[in-house]
Amino acid sequence: MLGLVMLVGALLPYARANQVDAVAGIEPLKDIAINVNRHLQSEDGSVLLFIRTGIWKPHGDLYLRNEQILNHFEGFQQGTHLELNTYDAERGLEAEPIFSMTGQLDVLNNQIQMQMLDNRTGQMRKVKFVPYIPVPDRPRVKLRLLGFREPDGWHRLLLKRIEITDALSGKLMQVLNGENAEQTSYVDYEDINFDGYFDLRVMNRFNDGMNSTYLYWLYNPRNKQFERAPEYEAITGYVNTVFWCKELRFTEATYSWRTGSMQPAQMCDAWRE
């Protein structure tokens, strides 16, 4: 149920959430989660945080700029409360975490109040994480996924449409055509062109994972609409972002947004900017 209706990371009541849409013959896709992938930094800019929220097992990367150390972490989310531990990728989760973190997610403002315990020194500190690229007019939205389960074959979940609603006013902002996109477990809500606004990525066809295709909608602040991005859709495979490098890492290619548009690039050092 986490992904059914999402306010940039947290579930809110939604009157029609469990109703079938009689007109279109479709219903909410209850089994599809919405990953809200956040690009954040500490207020003093010394710590960068990439975190996937809105799912039962949040995870991501913690980058200490001064030490040039990249820590992977994972943990748990209950409502807006986070419990996270970093780990050594080479030693696995059995190793003692370098940092133990508890946090409170401020969904509306895209911020996290975090307490970070450095297990190396025993030092505890409070850190407020804020958007890496702040924008004053970022929309607060609910996403509602509607579709149906294929009756034959593999009983695939097919996405027919995405309803985007203003979370504050309840007004329907936009309806996106899902084009019968084949769903497996989640969609992504993340800034993937590094302008500070969340965009939308949806799996289109599952092709052995590595070569799957995706649908993309980039948010346009000028007309306040999500617009299809064919330049992204032409590239197969899942894309991971390294936001401090303004970099997109697809399965077989890397692109940079440093010049203001997507250009082929060499992979930047994930530990340095």
PDB file of C-alpha atoms in Angstrom:
ATOM      1  CA  MET A   1       0.000   0.000   0.000  1.00  0.00           C
ATOM      2  CA  LEU A   2       2.947   2.383   0.373  1.00  0.00           C
ATOM      3  CA  GLY A   3       2.986   3.273  -3.297  1.00  0.00           C
ATOM      4  CA  LEU A   4      -0.726   3.679  -3.960  1.00  0.00           C
ATOM      5  CA  VAL A   5      -1.102   7.354  -3.100  1.00  0.00           C
ATOM      6  CA  MET A   6       2.001   9.309  -2.237  1.00  0.00           C
ATOM      7  CA  LEU A   7       2.623  12.849  -1.051  1.00  0.00           C
ATOM      8  CA  VAL A   8       6.283  13.112  -1.994  1.00  0.00           C
ATOM      9  CA  GLY A   9       7.095  10.273   0.363  1.00  0.00           C
ATOM     10  CA  ALA A  10       4.223   9.771   2.785  1.00  0.00           C
ATOM     11  CA  LEU A  11       0.775   8.244   2.447  1.00  0.00           C
ATOM     12  CA  LEU A  12      -2.219  10.488   2.878  1.00  0.00           C
ATOM     13  CA  PRO A  13      -5.927   9.635   2.987  1.00  0.00           C
ATOM     14  CA  TYR A  14      -7.515   9.479  -0.432  1.00  0.00           C
ATOM     15  CA  ALA A  15     -11.258   8.965  -0.741  1.00  0.00           C
ATOM     16  CA  ARG A  16     -11.134   6.880  -3.926  1.00  0.00           C
ATOM     17  CA  ALA A  17      -8.045   4.862  -3.138  1.00  0.00           C
ATOM     18  CA  ASN A  18      -9.797   1.502  -2.997  1.00  0.00           C
ATOM     19  CA  GLN A  19     -12.533   2.108  -5.537  1.00  0.00           C
ATOM     20  CA  VAL A  20     -12.634   0.727  -9.052  1.00  0.00           C
ATOM     21  CA  ASP A  21     -12.930   3.373 -11.752  1.00  0.00           C
ATOM     22  CA  ALA A  22     -16.171   2.241 -13.339  1.00  0.00           C
ATOM     23  CA  VAL A  23     -15.830   4.451 -16.412  1.00  0.00           C
ATOM     24  CA  ALA A  24     -12.406   3.262 -17.480  1.00  0.00           C
ATOM     25  CA  GLY A  25     -12.694  -0.269 -16.081  1.00  0.00           C
ATOM     26  CA  ILE A  26      -9.469   0.158 -14.144  1.00  0.00           C
ATOM     27  CA  GLU A  27      -8.514   0.249 -10.487  1.00  0.00           C
ATOM     28  CA  PRO A  28      -5.671   1.434  -8.248  1.00  0.00           C
ATOM     29  CA  LEU A  29      -2.504  -0.631  -8.544  1.00  0.00           C
ATOM     30  CA  LYS A  30      -2.078  -1.446  -4.871  1.00  0.00           C
ATOM     31  CA  ASP A  31       1.078  -3.501  -5.255  1.00  0.00           C
ATOM     32  CA  ILE A  32       3.167  -0.789  -6.909  1.00  0.00           C
ATOM     33  CA  ALA A  33       5.334   1.274  -4.564  1.00  0.00           C
ATOM     34  CA  ILE A  34       6.452   4.828  -5.259  1.00  0.00           C
ATOM     35  CA  ASN A  35      10.115   5.458  -4.507  1.00  0.00           C
ATOM     36  CA  VAL A  36      10.681   9.092  -3.622  1.00  0.00           C
ATOM     37  CA  ASN A  37      14.394   9.581  -4.270  1.00  0.00           C
ATOM     38  CA  ARG A  38      15.672  12.686  -2.495  1.00  0.00           C
ATOM     39  CA  HIS A  39      18.796  14.766  -3.213  1.00  0.00           C
ATOM     40  CA  LEU A  40      19.672  16.512   0.052  1.00  0.00           C
ATOM     41  CA  GLN A  41      22.558  18.211   1.820  1.00  0.00           C
ATOM     42  CA  SER A  42      23.289  19.401   5.338  1.00  0.00           C
ATOM     43  CA  GLU A  43      22.662  23.094   5.932  1.00  0.00           C
ATOM     44  CA  ASP A  44      26.401  23.777   5.988  1.00  0.00           C
ATOM     45  CA  GLY A  45      26.923  21.731   2.806  1.00  0.00           C
ATOM     46  CA  SER A  46      29.438  19.340   4.387  1.00  0.00           C
ATOM     47  CA  VAL A  47      27.288  16.202   4.066  1.00  0.00           C
ATOM     48  CA  LEU A  48      25.342  15.038   1.009  1.00  0.00           C
ATOM     49  CA  LEU A  49      22.483  12.553   1.252  1.00  0.00           C
ATOM     50  CA  PHE A  50      20.832  10.480  -1.459  1.00  0.00           C
ATOM     51  CA  ILE A  51      17.924   8.537   0.024  1.00  0.00           C
ATOM     52  CA  ARG A  52      15.078   6.448  -1.378  1.00  0.00           C
ATOM     53  CA  THR A  53      12.048   7.018   0.846  1.00  0.00           C
ATOM     54  CA  GLY A  54       8.400   5.993   0.797  1.00  0.00           C
ATOM     55  CA  ILE A  55       9.332   2.306   0.916  1.00  0.00           C
ATOM     56  CA  TRP A  56       9.629  -0.063   3.867  1.00  0.00           C
ATOM     57  CA  LYS A  57      13.407  -0.382   3.458  1.00  0.00           C
ATOM     58  CA  PRO A  58      14.887   3.051   2.643  1.00  0.00           C
ATOM     59  CA  HIS A  59      18.479   3.101   1.435  1.00  0.00           C
ATOM     60  CA  GLY A  60      21.003   5.323  -0.278  1.00  0.00           C
ATOM     61  CA  ASP A  61      24.366   7.063   0.059  1.00  0.00           C
ATOM     62  CA  LEU A  62      25.879   9.428   2.617  1.00  0.00           C
ATOM     63  CA  TYR A  63      28.796  11.464   1.252  1.00  0.00           C
ATOM     64  CA  LEU A  64      31.117  13.296   3.664  1.00  0.00           C
ATOM     65  CA  ARG A  65      32.579  16.091   1.561  1.00  0.00           C
ATOM     66  CA  ASN A  66      35.460  17.086   3.840  1.00  0.00           C
ATOM     67  CA  GLU A  67      36.658  13.495   4.274  1.00  0.00           C
ATOM     68  CA  GLN A  68      35.697  12.482   0.725  1.00  0.00           C
ATOM     69  CA  ILE A  69      34.095   9.328   2.099  1.00  0.00           C
ATOM     70  CA  LEU A  70      31.033   7.692   0.551  1.00  0.00           C
ATOM     71  CA  ASN A  71      28.951   5.510   2.894  1.00  0.00           C
ATOM     72  CA  HIS A  72      26.104   3.258   1.776  1.00  0.00           C
ATOM     73  CA  PHE A  73      23.198   2.843   4.172  1.00  0.00           C
ATOM     74  CA  GLU A  74      19.851   1.157   4.580  1.00  0.00           C
ATOM     75  CA  GLY A  75      17.225   0.884   7.274  1.00  0.00           C
ATOM     76  CA  PHE A  76      13.517   1.172   7.974  1.00  0.00           C
ATOM     77  CA  GLN A  77      10.778   3.755   7.558  1.00  0.00           C
ATOM     78  CA  GLN A  78       7.576   3.915   9.586  1.00  0.00           C
ATOM     79  CA  GLY A  79       5.426   6.844   8.544  1.00  0.00           C
ATOM     80  CA  THR A  80       7.850   9.762   8.511  1.00  0.00           C
ATOM     81  CA  HIS A  81      10.278   8.199  11.025  1.00  0.00           C
ATOM     82  CA  LEU A  82      13.589   6.808   9.704  1.00  0.00           C
ATOM     83  CA  GLU A  83      16.092   4.382  11.262  1.00  0.00           C
ATOM     84  CA  LEU A  84      19.268   4.036   9.171  1.00  0.00           C
ATOM     85  CA  ASN A  85      22.722   2.452   9.429  1.00  0.00           C
ATOM     86  CA  THR A  86      25.681   2.875   7.119  1.00  0.00           C
ATOM     87  CA  TYR A  87      27.663  -0.211   6.176  1.00  0.00           C
ATOM     88  CA  ASP A  88      30.906  -1.246   4.529  1.00  0.00           C
ATOM     89  CA  ALA A  89      30.071  -2.503   1.028  1.00  0.00           C
ATOM     90  CA  GLU A  90      33.017  -4.895   1.120  1.00  0.00           C
ATOM     91  CA  ARG A  91      32.248  -6.357   4.561  1.00  0.00           C
ATOM     92  CA  GLY A  92      28.462  -6.293   4.319  1.00  0.00           C
ATOM     93  CA  LEU A  93      25.826  -5.674   6.971  1.00  0.00           C
ATOM     94  CA  GLU A  94      27.629  -7.850   9.533  1.00  0.00           C
ATOM     95  CA  ALA A  95      30.193  -5.098  10.123  1.00  0.00           C
ATOM     96  CA  GLU A  96      29.458  -2.475  12.775  1.00  0.00           C
ATOM     97  CA  PRO A  97      27.869   0.601  11.151  1.00  0.00           C
ATOM     98  CA  ILE A  98      30.069   3.661  10.853  1.00  0.00           C
ATOM     99  CA  PHE A  99      27.041   5.903  11.365  1.00  0.00           C
ATOM    100  CA  SER A 100      23.741   5.134  13.068  1.00  0.00           C
ATOM    101  CA  MET A 101      21.036   7.625  12.161  1.00  0.00           C
ATOM    102  CA  THR A 102      17.485   8.378  13.242  1.00  0.00           C
ATOM    103  CA  GLY A 103      15.488  10.993  11.428  1.00  0.00           C
ATOM    104  CA  GLN A 104      12.137  12.668  10.927  1.00  0.00           C
ATOM    105  CA  LEU A 105      11.039  13.344   7.360  1.00  0.00           C
ATOM    106  CA  ASP A 106       9.345  16.672   6.630  1.00  0.00           C
ATOM    107  CA  VAL A 107       7.417  15.669   3.519  1.00  0.00           C
ATOM    108  CA  LEU A 108       6.034  19.076   2.544  1.00  0.00           C
ATOM    109  CA  ASN A 109       9.389  20.848   2.690  1.00  0.00           C
ATOM    110  CA  ASN A 110      11.513  17.908   1.496  1.00  0.00           C
ATOM    111  CA  GLN A 111      13.744  18.021   4.574  1.00  0.00           C
ATOM    112  CA  ILE A 112      15.020  15.540   7.166  1.00  0.00           C
ATOM    113  CA  GLN A 113      15.929  16.309  10.770  1.00  0.00           C
ATOM    114  CA  MET A 114      18.583  13.696  11.556  1.00  0.00           C
ATOM    115  CA  GLN A 115      20.525  12.593  14.588  1.00  0.00           C
ATOM    116  CA  MET A 116      23.802  11.026  13.507  1.00  0.00           C
ATOM    117  CA  LEU A 117      25.921   8.890  15.816  1.00  0.00           C
ATOM    118  CA  ASP A 118      29.522   8.402  14.663  1.00  0.00           C
ATOM    119  CA  ASN A 119      30.317   4.955  16.059  1.00  0.00           C
ATOM    120  CA  ARG A 120      34.047   5.552  15.535  1.00  0.00           C
ATOM    121  CA  THR A 121      34.147   8.390  18.066  1.00  0.00           C
ATOM    122  CA  GLY A 122      30.854   8.070  19.945  1.00  0.00           C
ATOM    123  CA  GLN A 123      29.972  11.627  18.887  1.00  0.00           C
ATOM    124  CA  MET A 124      26.296  12.441  18.346  1.00  0.00           C
ATOM    125  CA  ARG A 125      25.223  15.432  16.306  1.00  0.00           C
ATOM    126  CA  LYS A 126      22.033  16.865  14.925  1.00  0.00           C
ATOM    127  CA  VAL A 127      21.957  17.552  11.193  1.00  0.00           C
ATOM    128  CA  LYS A 128      19.201  19.168   9.175  1.00  0.00           C
ATOM    129  CA  PHE A 129      19.138  17.993   5.565  1.00  0.00           C
ATOM    130  CA  VAL A 130      17.622  20.384   3.010  1.00  0.00           C
ATOM    131  CA  PRO A 131      17.222  20.178  -0.783  1.00  0.00           C
ATOM    132  CA  TYR A 132      20.527  20.185  -2.677  1.00  0.00           C
ATOM    133  CA  ILE A 133      18.908  22.412  -5.313  1.00  0.00           C
ATOM    134  CA  PRO A 134      16.254  24.523  -3.532  1.00  0.00           C
ATOM    135  CA  VAL A 135      13.355  25.848  -5.593  1.00  0.00           C
ATOM    136  CA  PRO A 136      10.607  28.089  -4.180  1.00  0.00           C
ATOM    137  CA  ASP A 137       7.684  26.696  -6.178  1.00  0.00           C
ATOM    138  CA  ARG A 138       8.191  22.932  -6.016  1.00  0.00           C
ATOM    139  CA  PRO A 139       4.753  21.301  -6.355  1.00  0.00           C
ATOM    140  CA  ARG A 140       3.408  19.152  -3.512  1.00  0.00           C
ATOM    141  CA  VAL A 141       1.581  16.320  -5.177  1.00  0.00           C
ATOM    142  CA  LYS A 142      -0.197  13.025  -4.688  1.00  0.00           C
ATOM    143  CA  LEU A 143       0.373  10.334  -7.289  1.00  0.00           C
ATOM    144  CA  ARG A 144      -2.352   7.789  -7.992  1.00  0.00           C
ATOM    145  CA  LEU A 145      -1.566   4.816 -10.243  1.00  0.00           C
ATOM    146  CA  LEU A 146      -4.452   3.190 -12.105  1.00  0.00           C
ATOM    147  CA  GLY A 147      -4.503   0.141 -14.325  1.00  0.00           C
ATOM    148  CA  PHE A 148      -5.418  -3.528 -14.403  1.00  0.00           C
ATOM    149  CA  ARG A 149      -3.979  -7.000 -14.065  1.00  0.00           C
ATOM    150  CA  GLU A 150      -3.694  -8.939 -17.302  1.00  0.00           C
ATOM    151  CA  PRO A 151      -6.096 -11.907 -17.080  1.00  0.00           C
ATOM    152  CA  ASP A 152      -3.882 -14.347 -18.975  1.00  0.00           C
ATOM    153  CA  GLY A 153      -0.236 -15.260 -19.136  1.00  0.00           C
ATOM    154  CA  TRP A 154       1.897 -13.822 -16.333  1.00  0.00           C
ATOM    155  CA  HIS A 155      -0.918 -11.688 -14.868  1.00  0.00           C
ATOM    156  CA  ARG A 156       1.157  -8.569 -15.426  1.00  0.00           C
ATOM    157  CA  LEU A 157       0.119  -5.252 -13.907  1.00  0.00           C
ATOM    158  CA  LEU A 158      -0.456  -2.749 -16.712  1.00  0.00           C
ATOM    159  CA  LEU A 159      -0.517   0.978 -16.018  1.00  0.00           C
ATOM    160  CA  LYS A 160      -3.284   2.912 -17.777  1.00  0.00           C
ATOM    161  CA  ARG A 161      -2.935   6.335 -16.206  1.00  0.00           C
ATOM    162  CA  ILE A 162      -1.342   8.387 -13.458  1.00  0.00           C
ATOM    163  CA  GLU A 163      -3.441  10.995 -11.678  1.00  0.00           C
ATOM    164  CA  ILE A 164      -1.445  13.901 -10.239  1.00  0.00           C
ATOM    165  CA  THR A 165      -3.251  15.907  -7.579  1.00  0.00           C
ATOM    166  CA  ASP A 166      -2.202  19.014  -5.669  1.00  0.00           C
ATOM    167  CA  ALA A 167      -1.728  17.722  -2.121  1.00  0.00           C
ATOM    168  CA  LEU A 168      -2.697  21.034  -0.519  1.00  0.00           C
ATOM    169  CA  SER A 169      -5.805  21.960  -2.512  1.00  0.00           C
ATOM    170  CA  GLY A 170      -6.925  18.503  -3.655  1.00  0.00           C
ATOM    171  CA  LYS A 171      -7.198  19.819  -7.225  1.00  0.00           C
ATOM    172  CA  LEU A 172      -6.419  17.440 -10.076  1.00  0.00           C
ATOM    173  CA  MET A 173      -3.366  18.903 -11.823  1.00  0.00           C
ATOM    174  CA  GLN A 174      -2.728  16.447 -14.645  1.00  0.00           C
ATOM    175  CA  VAL A 175      -3.500  12.956 -15.925  1.00  0.00           C
ATOM    176  CA  LEU A 176      -0.672  11.039 -17.619  1.00  0.00           C
ATOM    177  CA  ASN A 177      -1.221   8.262 -20.142  1.00  0.00           C
ATOM    178  CA  GLY A 178       0.368   5.098 -18.766  1.00  0.00           C
ATOM    179  CA  GLU A 179       0.349   3.415 -22.205  1.00  0.00           C
ATOM    180  CA  ASN A 180      -0.185  -0.024 -20.652  1.00  0.00           C
ATOM    181  CA  ALA A 181       3.308   0.150 -19.187  1.00  0.00           C
ATOM    182  CA  GLU A 182       4.305  -3.140 -17.607  1.00  0.00           C
ATOM    183  CA  GLN A 183       4.762  -2.768 -13.858  1.00  0.00           C
ATOM    184  CA  THR A 184       6.777  -4.968 -11.534  1.00  0.00           C
ATOM    185  CA  SER A 185       7.095  -3.361  -8.105  1.00  0.00           C
ATOM    186  CA  TYR A 186       7.701   0.407  -8.126  1.00  0.00           C
ATOM    187  CA  VAL A 187       7.906   3.721  -9.931  1.00  0.00           C
ATOM    188  CA  ASP A 188      10.409   6.496  -9.182  1.00  0.00           C
ATOM    189  CA  TYR A 189       9.755  10.118  -8.262  1.00  0.00           C
ATOM    190  CA  GLU A 190      13.118  11.910  -8.509  1.00  0.00           C
ATOM    191  CA  ASP A 191      14.825  14.942  -9.974  1.00  0.00           C
ATOM    192  CA  ILE A 192      16.572  13.403 -12.979  1.00  0.00           C
ATOM    193  CA  ASN A 193      17.538  16.579 -14.841  1.00  0.00           C
ATOM    194  CA  PHE A 194      18.991  18.336 -11.775  1.00  0.00           C
ATOM    195  CA  ASP A 195      16.796  21.436 -11.755  1.00  0.00           C
ATOM    196  CA  GLY A 196      15.392  20.928  -8.242  1.00  0.00           C
ATOM    197  CA  TYR A 197      11.994  19.594  -9.349  1.00  0.00           C
ATOM    198  CA  PHE A 198      10.887  15.990  -8.969  1.00  0.00           C
ATOM    199  CA  ASP A 199      10.328  14.078 -12.212  1.00  0.00           C
ATOM    200  CA  LEU A 200       8.679  10.724 -12.864  1.00  0.00           C
ATOM    201  CA  ARG A 201      10.135   7.437 -14.156  1.00  0.00           C
ATOM    202  CA  VAL A 202       7.968   4.384 -14.879  1.00  0.00           C
ATOM    203  CA  MET A 203       9.020   0.985 -16.184  1.00  0.00           C
ATOM    204  CA  ASN A 204       7.586   0.398 -19.654  1.00  0.00           C
ATOM    205  CA  ARG A 205       8.721  -3.122 -20.560  1.00  0.00           C
ATOM    206  CA  PHE A 206      10.710  -5.586 -18.475  1.00  0.00           C
ATOM    207  CA  ASN A 207      13.472  -7.121 -20.594  1.00  0.00           C
ATOM    208  CA  ASP A 208      15.713  -9.243 -18.354  1.00  0.00           C
ATOM    209  CA  GLY A 209      16.154  -6.254 -16.044  1.00  0.00           C
ATOM    210  CA  MET A 210      19.329  -4.770 -17.545  1.00  0.00           C
ATOM    211  CA  ASN A 211      17.693  -3.869 -20.870  1.00  0.00           C
ATOM    212  CA  SER A 212      14.278  -2.830 -19.609  1.00  0.00           C
ATOM    213  CA  THR A 213      12.722   0.303 -21.088  1.00  0.00           C
ATOM    214  CA  TYR A 214      11.183   3.197 -19.166  1.00  0.00           C
ATOM    215  CA  LEU A 215       8.790   6.085 -19.625  1.00  0.00           C
ATOM    216  CA  TYR A 216       9.928   9.483 -18.336  1.00  0.00           C
ATOM    217  CA  TRP A 217       8.100  12.697 -17.525  1.00  0.00           C
ATOM    218  CA  LEU A 218      10.110  15.801 -16.599  1.00  0.00           C
ATOM    219  CA  TYR A 219       8.389  18.545 -14.630  1.00  0.00           C
ATOM    220  CA  ASN A 220       8.303  21.888 -16.468  1.00  0.00           C
ATOM    221  CA  PRO A 221       8.011  24.735 -13.923  1.00  0.00           C
ATOM    222  CA  ARG A 222       7.042  27.200 -16.639  1.00  0.00           C
ATOM    223  CA  ASN A 223       3.729  25.533 -17.465  1.00  0.00           C
ATOM    224  CA  LYS A 224       3.546  23.420 -14.261  1.00  0.00           C
ATOM    225  CA  GLN A 225       3.137  20.214 -16.253  1.00  0.00           C
ATOM    226  CA  PHE A 226       4.949  16.888 -16.486  1.00  0.00           C
ATOM    227  CA  GLU A 227       6.215  16.383 -20.044  1.00  0.00           C
ATOM    228  CA  ARG A 228       7.453  13.228 -21.790  1.00  0.00           C
ATOM    229  CA  ALA A 229      11.228  13.006 -22.304  1.00  0.00           C
ATOM    230  CA  PRO A 230      11.973  10.997 -25.478  1.00  0.00           C
ATOM    231  CA  GLU A 231      15.742  11.575 -25.124  1.00  0.00           C
ATOM    232  CA  TYR A 232      15.652   9.535 -21.921  1.00  0.00           C
ATOM    233  CA  GLU A 233      13.282   6.909 -23.301  1.00  0.00           C
ATOM    234  CA  ALA A 234      15.632   6.158 -26.207  1.00  0.00           C
ATOM    235  CA  ILE A 235      18.157   4.744 -23.704  1.00  0.00           C
ATOM    236  CA  THR A 236      17.537   1.266 -22.294  1.00  0.00           C
ATOM    237  CA  GLY A 237      18.212   0.183 -18.742  1.00  0.00           C
ATOM    238  CA  TYR A 238      17.647   1.686 -15.328  1.00  0.00           C
ATOM    239  CA  VAL A 239      19.322   5.005 -14.554  1.00  0.00           C
ATOM    240  CA  ASN A 240      21.067   5.870 -11.303  1.00  0.00           C
ATOM    241  CA  THR A 241      21.807   9.499 -10.454  1.00  0.00           C
ATOM    242  CA  VAL A 242      24.922  10.978  -8.864  1.00  0.00           C
ATOM    243  CA  PHE A 243      23.429  14.370  -8.130  1.00  0.00           C
ATOM    244  CA  TRP A 244      26.605  16.124  -6.937  1.00  0.00           C
ATOM    245  CA  CYS A 245      28.163  15.275 -10.324  1.00  0.00           C
ATOM    246  CA  LYS A 246      24.915  15.993 -12.216  1.00  0.00           C
ATOM    247  CA  GLU A 247      25.368  12.574 -13.715  1.00  0.00           C
ATOM    248  CA  LEU A 248      23.011   9.894 -15.081  1.00  0.00           C
ATOM    249  CA  ARG A 249      24.313   6.336 -15.141  1.00  0.00           C
ATOM    250  CA  PHE A 250      22.312   4.082 -17.410  1.00  0.00           C
ATOM    251  CA  THR A 251      23.105   0.376 -17.781  1.00  0.00           C
ATOM    252  CA  GLU A 252      25.520   0.852 -20.677  1.00  0.00           C
ATOM    253  CA  ALA A 253      26.107   4.588 -20.919  1.00  0.00           C
ATOM    254  CA  THR A 254      26.806   7.621 -18.742  1.00  0.00           C
ATOM    255  CA  TYR A 255      25.480  11.138 -19.359  1.00  0.00           C
ATOM    256  CA  SER A 256      26.183  14.466 -17.717  1.00  0.00           C
ATOM    257  CA  TRP A 257      23.905  17.477 -17.150  1.00  0.00           C
ATOM    258  CA  ARG A 258      26.757  19.820 -16.230  1.00  0.00           C
ATOM    259  CA  THR A 259      26.257  21.897 -19.406  1.00  0.00           C
ATOM    260  CA  GLY A 260      22.484  22.229 -18.902  1.00  0.00           C
ATOM    261  CA  SER A 261      21.548  19.417 -21.288  1.00  0.00           C
ATOM    262  CA  MET A 262      22.115  15.665 -21.381  1.00  0.00           C
ATOM    263  CA  GLN A 263      25.468  14.872 -23.005  1.00  0.00           C
ATOM    264  CA  PRO A 264      27.540  11.635 -23.160  1.00  0.00           C
ATOM    265  CA  ALA A 265      30.281  11.725 -20.545  1.00  0.00           C
ATOM    266  CA  GLN A 266      32.899   9.738 -18.718  1.00  0.00           C
ATOM    267  CA  MET A 267      31.820   8.455 -15.324  1.00  0.00           C
ATOM    268  CA  CYS A 268      32.806  10.868 -12.569  1.00  0.00           C
ATOM    269  CA  ASP A 269      34.461   9.661  -9.375  1.00  0.00           C
ATOM    270  CA  ALA A 270      31.556   8.957  -7.030  1.00  0.00           C
ATOM    271  CA  TRP A 271      33.742   9.980  -4.091  1.00  0.00           C
ATOM    272  CA  ARG A 272      34.573  13.381  -5.515  1.00  0.00           C
ATOM    273  CA  GLU A 273      32.764  16.257  -7.195  1.00  0.00           C
TER     274      GLU A 273
END
